[in-house]
Coordinates of C-alpha atoms in Angstrom, one line a residue:
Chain A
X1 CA 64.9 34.0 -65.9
X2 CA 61.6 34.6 -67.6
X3 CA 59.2 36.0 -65.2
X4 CA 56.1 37.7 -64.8
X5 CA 55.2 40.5 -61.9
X6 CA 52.1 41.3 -60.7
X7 CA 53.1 43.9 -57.9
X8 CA 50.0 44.5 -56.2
X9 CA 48.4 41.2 -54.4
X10 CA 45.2 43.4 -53.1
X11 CA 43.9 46.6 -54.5
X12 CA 40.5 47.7 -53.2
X13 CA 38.7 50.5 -55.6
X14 CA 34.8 51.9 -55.2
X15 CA 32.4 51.4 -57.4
X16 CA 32.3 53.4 -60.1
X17 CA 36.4 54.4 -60.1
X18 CA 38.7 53.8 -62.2
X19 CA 41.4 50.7 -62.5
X20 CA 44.4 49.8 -62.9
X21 CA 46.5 46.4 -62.3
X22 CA 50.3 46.5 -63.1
X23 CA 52.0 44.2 -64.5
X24 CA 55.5 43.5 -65.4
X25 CA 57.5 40.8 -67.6
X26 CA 61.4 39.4 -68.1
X27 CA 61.3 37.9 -71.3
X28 CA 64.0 38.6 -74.1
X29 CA 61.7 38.9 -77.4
X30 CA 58.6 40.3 -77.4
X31 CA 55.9 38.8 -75.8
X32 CA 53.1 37.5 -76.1
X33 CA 50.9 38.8 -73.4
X34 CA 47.9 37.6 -71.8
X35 CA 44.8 39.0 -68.9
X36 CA 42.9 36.7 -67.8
X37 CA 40.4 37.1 -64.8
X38 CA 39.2 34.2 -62.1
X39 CA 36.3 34.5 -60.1
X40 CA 36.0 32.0 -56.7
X41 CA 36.5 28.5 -57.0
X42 CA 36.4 29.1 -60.9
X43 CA 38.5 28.2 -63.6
X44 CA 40.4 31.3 -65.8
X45 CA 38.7 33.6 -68.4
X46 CA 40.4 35.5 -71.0
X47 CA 40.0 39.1 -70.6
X48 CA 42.7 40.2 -73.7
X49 CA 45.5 39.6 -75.4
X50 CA 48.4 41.4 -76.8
X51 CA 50.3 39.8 -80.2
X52 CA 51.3 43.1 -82.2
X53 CA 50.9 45.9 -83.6
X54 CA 48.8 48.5 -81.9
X55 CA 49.7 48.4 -78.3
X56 CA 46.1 49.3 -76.7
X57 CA 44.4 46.5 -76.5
X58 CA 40.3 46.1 -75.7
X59 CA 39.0 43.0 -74.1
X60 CA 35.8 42.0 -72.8
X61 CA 34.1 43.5 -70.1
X62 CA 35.0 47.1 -70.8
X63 CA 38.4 45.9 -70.2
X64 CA 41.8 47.4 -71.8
X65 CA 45.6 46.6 -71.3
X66 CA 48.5 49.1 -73.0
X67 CA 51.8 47.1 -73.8
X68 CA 54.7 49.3 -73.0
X69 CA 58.3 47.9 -74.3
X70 CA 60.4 50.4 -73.1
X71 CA 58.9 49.6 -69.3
X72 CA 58.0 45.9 -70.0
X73 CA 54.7 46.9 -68.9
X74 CA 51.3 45.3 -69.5
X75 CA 48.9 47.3 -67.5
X76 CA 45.5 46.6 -67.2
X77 CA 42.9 49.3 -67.0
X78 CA 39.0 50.2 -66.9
X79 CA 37.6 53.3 -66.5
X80 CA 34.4 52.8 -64.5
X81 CA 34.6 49.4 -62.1
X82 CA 31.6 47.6 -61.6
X83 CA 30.8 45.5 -58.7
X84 CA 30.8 42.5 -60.4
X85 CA 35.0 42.7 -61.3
X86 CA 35.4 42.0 -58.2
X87 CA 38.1 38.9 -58.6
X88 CA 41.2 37.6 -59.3
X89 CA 43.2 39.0 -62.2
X90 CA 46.6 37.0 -63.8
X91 CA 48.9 38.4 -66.3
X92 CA 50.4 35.5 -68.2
X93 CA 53.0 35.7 -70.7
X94 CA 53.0 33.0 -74.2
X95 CA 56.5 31.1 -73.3
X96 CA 56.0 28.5 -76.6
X97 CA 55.2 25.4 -74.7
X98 CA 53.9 27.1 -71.6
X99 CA 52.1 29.9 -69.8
X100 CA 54.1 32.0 -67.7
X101 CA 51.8 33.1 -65.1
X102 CA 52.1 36.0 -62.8
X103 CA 50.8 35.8 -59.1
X104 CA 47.7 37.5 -59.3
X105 CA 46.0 40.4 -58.2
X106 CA 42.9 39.9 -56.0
X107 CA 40.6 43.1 -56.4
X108 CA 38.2 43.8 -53.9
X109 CA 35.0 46.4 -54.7
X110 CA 33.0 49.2 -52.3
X111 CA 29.7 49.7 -52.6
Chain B
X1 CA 28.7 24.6 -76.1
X2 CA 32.4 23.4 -76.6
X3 CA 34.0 23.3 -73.7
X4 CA 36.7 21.9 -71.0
X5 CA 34.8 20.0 -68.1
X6 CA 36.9 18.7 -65.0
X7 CA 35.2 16.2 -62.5
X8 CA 34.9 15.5 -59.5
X9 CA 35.1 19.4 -58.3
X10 CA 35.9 18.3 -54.8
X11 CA 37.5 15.5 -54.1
X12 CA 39.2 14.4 -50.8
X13 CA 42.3 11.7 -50.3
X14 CA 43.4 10.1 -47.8
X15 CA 47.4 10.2 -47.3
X16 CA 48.9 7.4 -49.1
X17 CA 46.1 7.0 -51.8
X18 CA 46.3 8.1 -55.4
X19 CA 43.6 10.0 -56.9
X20 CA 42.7 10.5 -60.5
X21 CA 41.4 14.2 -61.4
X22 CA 39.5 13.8 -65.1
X23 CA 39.5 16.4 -67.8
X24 CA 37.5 16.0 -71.3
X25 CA 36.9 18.5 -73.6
X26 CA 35.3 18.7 -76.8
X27 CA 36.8 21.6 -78.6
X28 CA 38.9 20.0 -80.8
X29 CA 42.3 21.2 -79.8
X30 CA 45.4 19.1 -80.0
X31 CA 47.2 20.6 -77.0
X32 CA 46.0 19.9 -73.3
X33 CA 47.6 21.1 -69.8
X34 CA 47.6 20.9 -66.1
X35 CA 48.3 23.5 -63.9
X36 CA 48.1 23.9 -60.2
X37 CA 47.2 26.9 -58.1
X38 CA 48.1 27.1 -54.8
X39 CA 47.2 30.7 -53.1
X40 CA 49.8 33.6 -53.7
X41 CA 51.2 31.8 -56.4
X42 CA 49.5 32.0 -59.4
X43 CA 49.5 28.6 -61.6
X44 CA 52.2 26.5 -62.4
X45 CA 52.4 24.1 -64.6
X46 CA 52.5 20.3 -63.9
X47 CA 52.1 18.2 -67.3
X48 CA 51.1 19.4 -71.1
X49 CA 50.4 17.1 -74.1
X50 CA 51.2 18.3 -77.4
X51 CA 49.7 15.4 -79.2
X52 CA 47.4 11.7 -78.5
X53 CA 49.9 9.5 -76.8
X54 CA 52.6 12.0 -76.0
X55 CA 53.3 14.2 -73.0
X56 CA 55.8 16.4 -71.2
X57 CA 56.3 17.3 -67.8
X58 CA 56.1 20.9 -66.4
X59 CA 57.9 22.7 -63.8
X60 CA 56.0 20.7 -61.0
X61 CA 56.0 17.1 -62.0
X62 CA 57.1 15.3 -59.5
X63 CA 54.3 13.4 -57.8
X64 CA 51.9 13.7 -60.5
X65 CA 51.4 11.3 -64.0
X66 CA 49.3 12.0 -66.8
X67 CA 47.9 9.9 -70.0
X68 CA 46.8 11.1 -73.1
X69 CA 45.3 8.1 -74.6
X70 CA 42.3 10.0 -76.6
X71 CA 43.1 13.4 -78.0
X72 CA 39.4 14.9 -75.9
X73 CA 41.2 13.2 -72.8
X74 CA 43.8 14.1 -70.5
X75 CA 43.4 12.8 -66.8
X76 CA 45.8 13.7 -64.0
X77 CA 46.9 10.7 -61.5
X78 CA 47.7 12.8 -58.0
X79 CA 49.9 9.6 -56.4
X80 CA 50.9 9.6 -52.7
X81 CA 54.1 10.4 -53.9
X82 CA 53.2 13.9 -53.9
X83 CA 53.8 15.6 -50.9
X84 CA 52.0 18.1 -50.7
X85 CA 48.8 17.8 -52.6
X86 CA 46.4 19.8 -51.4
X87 CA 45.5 22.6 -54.1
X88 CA 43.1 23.8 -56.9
X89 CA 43.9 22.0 -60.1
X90 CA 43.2 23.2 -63.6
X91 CA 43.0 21.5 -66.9
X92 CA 43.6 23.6 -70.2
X93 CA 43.6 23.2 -73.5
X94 CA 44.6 24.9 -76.7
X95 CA 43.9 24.7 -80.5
X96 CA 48.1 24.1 -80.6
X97 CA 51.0 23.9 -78.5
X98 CA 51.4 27.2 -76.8
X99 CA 53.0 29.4 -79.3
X100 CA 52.4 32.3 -81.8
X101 CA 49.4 33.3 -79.3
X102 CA 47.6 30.3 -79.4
X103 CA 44.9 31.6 -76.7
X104 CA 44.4 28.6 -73.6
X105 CA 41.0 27.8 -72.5
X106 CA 40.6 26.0 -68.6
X107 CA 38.2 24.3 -67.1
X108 CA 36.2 25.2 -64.0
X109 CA 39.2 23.8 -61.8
X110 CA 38.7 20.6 -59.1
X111 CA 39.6 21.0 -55.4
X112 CA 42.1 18.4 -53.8
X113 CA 42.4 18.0 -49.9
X114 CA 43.8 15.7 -48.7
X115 CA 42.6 14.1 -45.0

Protein backbone atom coordinates (compact mmCIF):
# COMPACT_ATOMS: atom_id res chain seq x y z
CA UNK A 1 0.00 0.00 0.00
CA UNK A 2 1.03 3.53 -0.70
CA UNK A 3 2.27 5.06 2.38
CA UNK A 4 4.12 7.75 3.86
CA UNK A 5 6.51 7.65 7.20
CA UNK A 6 7.37 10.19 9.24
CA UNK A 7 9.53 8.22 12.01
CA UNK A 8 10.05 10.73 14.52
CA UNK A 9 6.64 12.10 16.29
CA UNK A 10 8.83 14.68 18.65
CA UNK A 11 12.29 15.88 17.96
CA UNK A 12 13.47 18.73 20.28
CA UNK A 13 16.68 20.81 18.85
CA UNK A 14 18.31 24.29 20.41
CA UNK A 15 18.25 27.24 18.90
CA UNK A 16 20.59 27.77 16.58
CA UNK A 17 21.31 23.75 15.56
CA UNK A 18 20.83 22.14 12.88
CA UNK A 19 17.63 19.94 11.54
CA UNK A 20 16.63 17.25 10.19
CA UNK A 21 13.05 15.50 9.83
CA UNK A 22 13.00 12.04 8.05
CA UNK A 23 10.76 11.00 5.96
CA UNK A 24 9.96 7.91 4.14
CA UNK A 25 7.52 6.88 1.18
CA UNK A 26 5.89 3.38 -0.60
CA UNK A 27 4.88 4.42 -3.74
CA UNK A 28 5.71 2.48 -7.07
CA UNK A 29 6.72 5.56 -9.61
CA UNK A 30 8.30 8.40 -8.55
CA UNK A 31 6.72 10.73 -6.48
CA UNK A 32 5.72 13.63 -6.19
CA UNK A 33 6.82 14.90 -2.88
CA UNK A 34 5.61 17.47 -0.69
CA UNK A 35 6.76 19.52 3.11
CA UNK A 36 4.42 21.33 4.41
CA UNK A 37 4.65 22.91 8.03
CA UNK A 38 1.45 23.71 10.55
CA UNK A 39 1.72 25.92 13.31
CA UNK A 40 -1.21 25.52 16.38
CA UNK A 41 -4.67 25.53 15.52
CA UNK A 42 -3.54 26.58 11.93
CA UNK A 43 -4.22 25.38 8.70
CA UNK A 44 -1.00 23.76 6.40
CA UNK A 45 1.73 25.85 4.66
CA UNK A 46 3.89 24.71 1.91
CA UNK A 47 7.39 24.60 2.86
CA UNK A 48 8.77 22.73 -0.72
CA UNK A 49 8.17 20.48 -3.22
CA UNK A 50 10.02 17.89 -5.09
CA UNK A 51 8.72 17.18 -9.08
CA UNK A 52 12.19 16.37 -10.88
CA UNK A 53 15.26 16.85 -11.80
CA UNK A 54 17.67 18.11 -9.23
CA UNK A 55 17.00 16.36 -6.05
CA UNK A 56 17.90 19.24 -3.50
CA UNK A 57 15.27 21.15 -3.17
CA UNK A 58 15.06 24.92 -1.30
CA UNK A 59 11.84 26.10 0.23
CA UNK A 60 10.85 28.94 2.17
CA UNK A 61 12.14 29.73 5.40
CA UNK A 62 15.68 28.63 4.89
CA UNK A 63 14.17 25.29 4.45
CA UNK A 64 15.63 22.36 2.11
CA UNK A 65 14.58 18.61 1.48
CA UNK A 66 17.01 16.00 -0.61
CA UNK A 67 14.92 13.24 -2.49
CA UNK A 68 16.78 10.07 -2.26
CA UNK A 69 15.36 7.14 -4.69
CA UNK A 70 17.56 4.49 -3.80
CA UNK A 71 16.35 5.05 0.21
CA UNK A 72 12.78 6.46 -0.71
CA UNK A 73 13.85 9.25 1.35
CA UNK A 74 12.65 12.85 1.57
CA UNK A 75 14.43 14.37 4.34
CA UNK A 76 13.93 17.65 5.46
CA UNK A 77 16.77 19.88 6.62
CA UNK A 78 17.90 23.44 7.88
CA UNK A 79 21.00 24.36 9.06
CA UNK A 80 20.52 26.94 11.80
CA UNK A 81 16.78 26.50 13.61
CA UNK A 82 15.14 29.47 14.71
CA UNK A 83 12.74 29.69 17.40
CA UNK A 84 10.03 30.48 15.45
CA UNK A 85 10.08 26.65 13.46
CA UNK A 86 8.91 25.54 16.27
CA UNK A 87 5.71 23.34 14.83
CA UNK A 88 4.28 20.63 13.10
CA UNK A 89 5.94 19.38 9.99
CA UNK A 90 3.95 16.76 7.29
CA UNK A 91 5.48 15.01 4.41
CA UNK A 92 2.79 14.38 1.91
CA UNK A 93 3.18 12.51 -1.24
CA UNK A 94 0.96 13.71 -4.82
CA UNK A 95 -1.23 10.26 -5.12
CA UNK A 96 -3.33 11.89 -8.47
CA UNK A 97 -6.57 12.48 -6.82
CA UNK A 98 -5.23 12.76 -3.24
CA UNK A 99 -2.56 13.74 -0.76
CA UNK A 100 -1.02 11.07 0.99
CA UNK A 101 -0.04 12.51 4.18
CA UNK A 102 2.43 11.27 6.63
CA UNK A 103 1.81 11.57 10.46
CA UNK A 104 3.76 14.44 11.31
CA UNK A 105 6.53 15.50 13.17
CA UNK A 106 5.94 17.93 16.08
CA UNK A 107 9.32 19.97 16.73
CA UNK A 108 9.86 21.54 19.78
CA UNK A 109 12.77 24.49 20.18
CA UNK A 110 15.30 25.49 23.40
CA UNK A 111 16.04 28.69 24.07
CA UNK B 1 -5.37 38.34 -1.06
CA UNK B 2 -6.74 35.09 -2.72
CA UNK B 3 -7.35 32.81 -0.33
CA UNK B 4 -9.30 29.69 1.32
CA UNK B 5 -11.42 30.90 4.44
CA UNK B 6 -13.29 28.28 6.68
CA UNK B 7 -16.01 29.46 9.22
CA UNK B 8 -17.06 29.10 12.06
CA UNK B 9 -13.42 28.17 13.61
CA UNK B 10 -15.02 26.57 16.66
CA UNK B 11 -17.99 25.15 16.49
CA UNK B 12 -19.72 22.84 19.09
CA UNK B 13 -22.63 19.99 18.41
CA UNK B 14 -24.61 18.42 20.35
CA UNK B 15 -24.88 14.46 19.73
CA UNK B 16 -27.53 13.81 17.32
CA UNK B 17 -27.34 17.22 15.40
CA UNK B 18 -25.76 17.79 11.99
CA UNK B 19 -23.50 20.65 11.55
CA UNK B 20 -22.43 22.41 8.44
CA UNK B 21 -18.59 23.45 8.35
CA UNK B 22 -18.28 26.32 5.30
CA UNK B 23 -15.35 26.66 3.03
CA UNK B 24 -15.09 29.62 0.13
CA UNK B 25 -12.28 30.48 -1.59
CA UNK B 26 -11.53 32.80 -4.21
CA UNK B 27 -8.54 31.61 -6.02
CA UNK B 28 -9.92 30.27 -8.81
CA UNK B 29 -9.15 26.66 -8.69
CA UNK B 30 -11.39 23.91 -9.99
CA UNK B 31 -10.44 21.26 -7.37
CA UNK B 32 -11.60 21.50 -3.63
CA UNK B 33 -10.97 18.96 -0.54
CA UNK B 34 -11.74 17.99 2.90
CA UNK B 35 -9.50 16.49 5.12
CA UNK B 36 -9.58 15.65 8.84
CA UNK B 37 -6.83 15.75 11.41
CA UNK B 38 -7.19 13.96 14.35
CA UNK B 39 -3.82 14.04 16.61
CA UNK B 40 -1.09 11.35 15.68
CA UNK B 41 -2.51 10.89 12.49
CA UNK B 42 -1.80 13.28 10.11
CA UNK B 43 -4.89 14.26 7.63
CA UNK B 44 -7.05 12.05 5.91
CA UNK B 45 -9.10 12.70 3.44
CA UNK B 46 -12.95 12.80 3.64
CA UNK B 47 -14.49 14.30 0.25
CA UNK B 48 -12.74 16.14 -2.94
CA UNK B 49 -14.55 17.84 -5.92
CA UNK B 50 -12.94 17.79 -9.15
CA UNK B 51 -15.46 19.97 -10.81
CA UNK B 52 -19.07 22.40 -9.87
CA UNK B 53 -21.61 19.82 -9.21
CA UNK B 54 -19.43 16.69 -8.85
CA UNK B 55 -17.74 15.06 -5.92
CA UNK B 56 -16.05 11.97 -4.62
CA UNK B 57 -15.59 10.45 -1.42
CA UNK B 58 -12.28 9.97 0.35
CA UNK B 59 -10.96 7.35 2.57
CA UNK B 60 -13.17 8.64 5.51
CA UNK B 61 -16.64 9.32 4.17
CA UNK B 62 -18.79 7.80 6.08
CA UNK B 63 -20.78 10.24 8.25
CA UNK B 64 -19.89 13.19 6.33
CA UNK B 65 -21.71 14.86 2.83
CA UNK B 66 -20.56 17.49 0.77
CA UNK B 67 -22.09 19.88 -2.18
CA UNK B 68 -20.35 21.67 -4.63
CA UNK B 69 -22.97 23.80 -6.00
CA UNK B 70 -20.68 26.98 -6.96
CA UNK B 71 -17.12 26.23 -8.02
CA UNK B 72 -15.73 29.04 -4.90
CA UNK B 73 -17.91 26.75 -2.61
CA UNK B 74 -17.52 23.51 -0.97
CA UNK B 75 -19.32 23.09 2.53
CA UNK B 76 -18.97 20.01 4.62
CA UNK B 77 -22.33 18.60 6.39
CA UNK B 78 -20.88 16.65 9.75
CA UNK B 79 -24.36 14.47 10.24
CA UNK B 80 -24.98 12.54 13.55
CA UNK B 81 -24.27 9.68 11.63
CA UNK B 82 -20.70 10.16 12.31
CA UNK B 83 -19.54 8.65 15.16
CA UNK B 84 -16.97 10.09 16.17
CA UNK B 85 -16.71 13.69 15.16
CA UNK B 86 -14.75 15.45 17.17
CA UNK B 87 -11.54 16.75 15.22
CA UNK B 88 -9.77 19.68 13.26
CA UNK B 89 -11.17 19.95 9.84
CA UNK B 90 -9.51 21.35 6.81
CA UNK B 91 -10.69 22.57 3.51
CA UNK B 92 -8.15 22.60 0.45
CA UNK B 93 -8.13 23.57 -2.77
CA UNK B 94 -6.05 23.26 -5.88
CA UNK B 95 -5.69 24.97 -9.37
CA UNK B 96 -6.56 20.98 -10.64
CA UNK B 97 -7.30 17.70 -9.44
CA UNK B 98 -4.29 16.50 -7.62
CA UNK B 99 -1.85 15.42 -10.14
CA UNK B 100 1.43 16.27 -11.99
CA UNK B 101 2.27 18.42 -8.67
CA UNK B 102 -0.53 20.51 -8.64
CA UNK B 103 0.51 22.27 -5.16
CA UNK B 104 -2.83 22.27 -2.46
CA UNK B 105 -3.52 25.28 -0.61
CA UNK B 106 -5.83 24.89 3.07
CA UNK B 107 -7.55 26.96 4.93
CA UNK B 108 -6.96 27.97 8.55
CA UNK B 109 -8.90 24.71 9.69
CA UNK B 110 -12.33 24.78 12.02
CA UNK B 111 -12.53 22.95 15.40
CA UNK B 112 -15.53 20.35 15.88
CA UNK B 113 -16.48 19.09 19.50
CA UNK B 114 -19.04 17.70 19.99
CA UNK B 115 -21.02 18.02 23.72
Amino acid sequence: AQSVTQPDIHITVSEGASLELRCNYSYGATPYLFWYVQSPGQGLQLLLKYFSGDTLVQGIKGFEAEFKRSQSSFNLRKPSVHWSDAAEYFCAVDLGNDMRFGAGTRLTVKP
Amino acid sequence: DGGITQSPKYLFRKEGQNVTLSCEQNLNHDAMYWYRQDPGQGLRLIYYSQIVNDFQKGDIAEGYSVSREKKESFPLTVTSAQKNPTAFYLCASSAQLLAHGNTIYFGEGSWLTVV
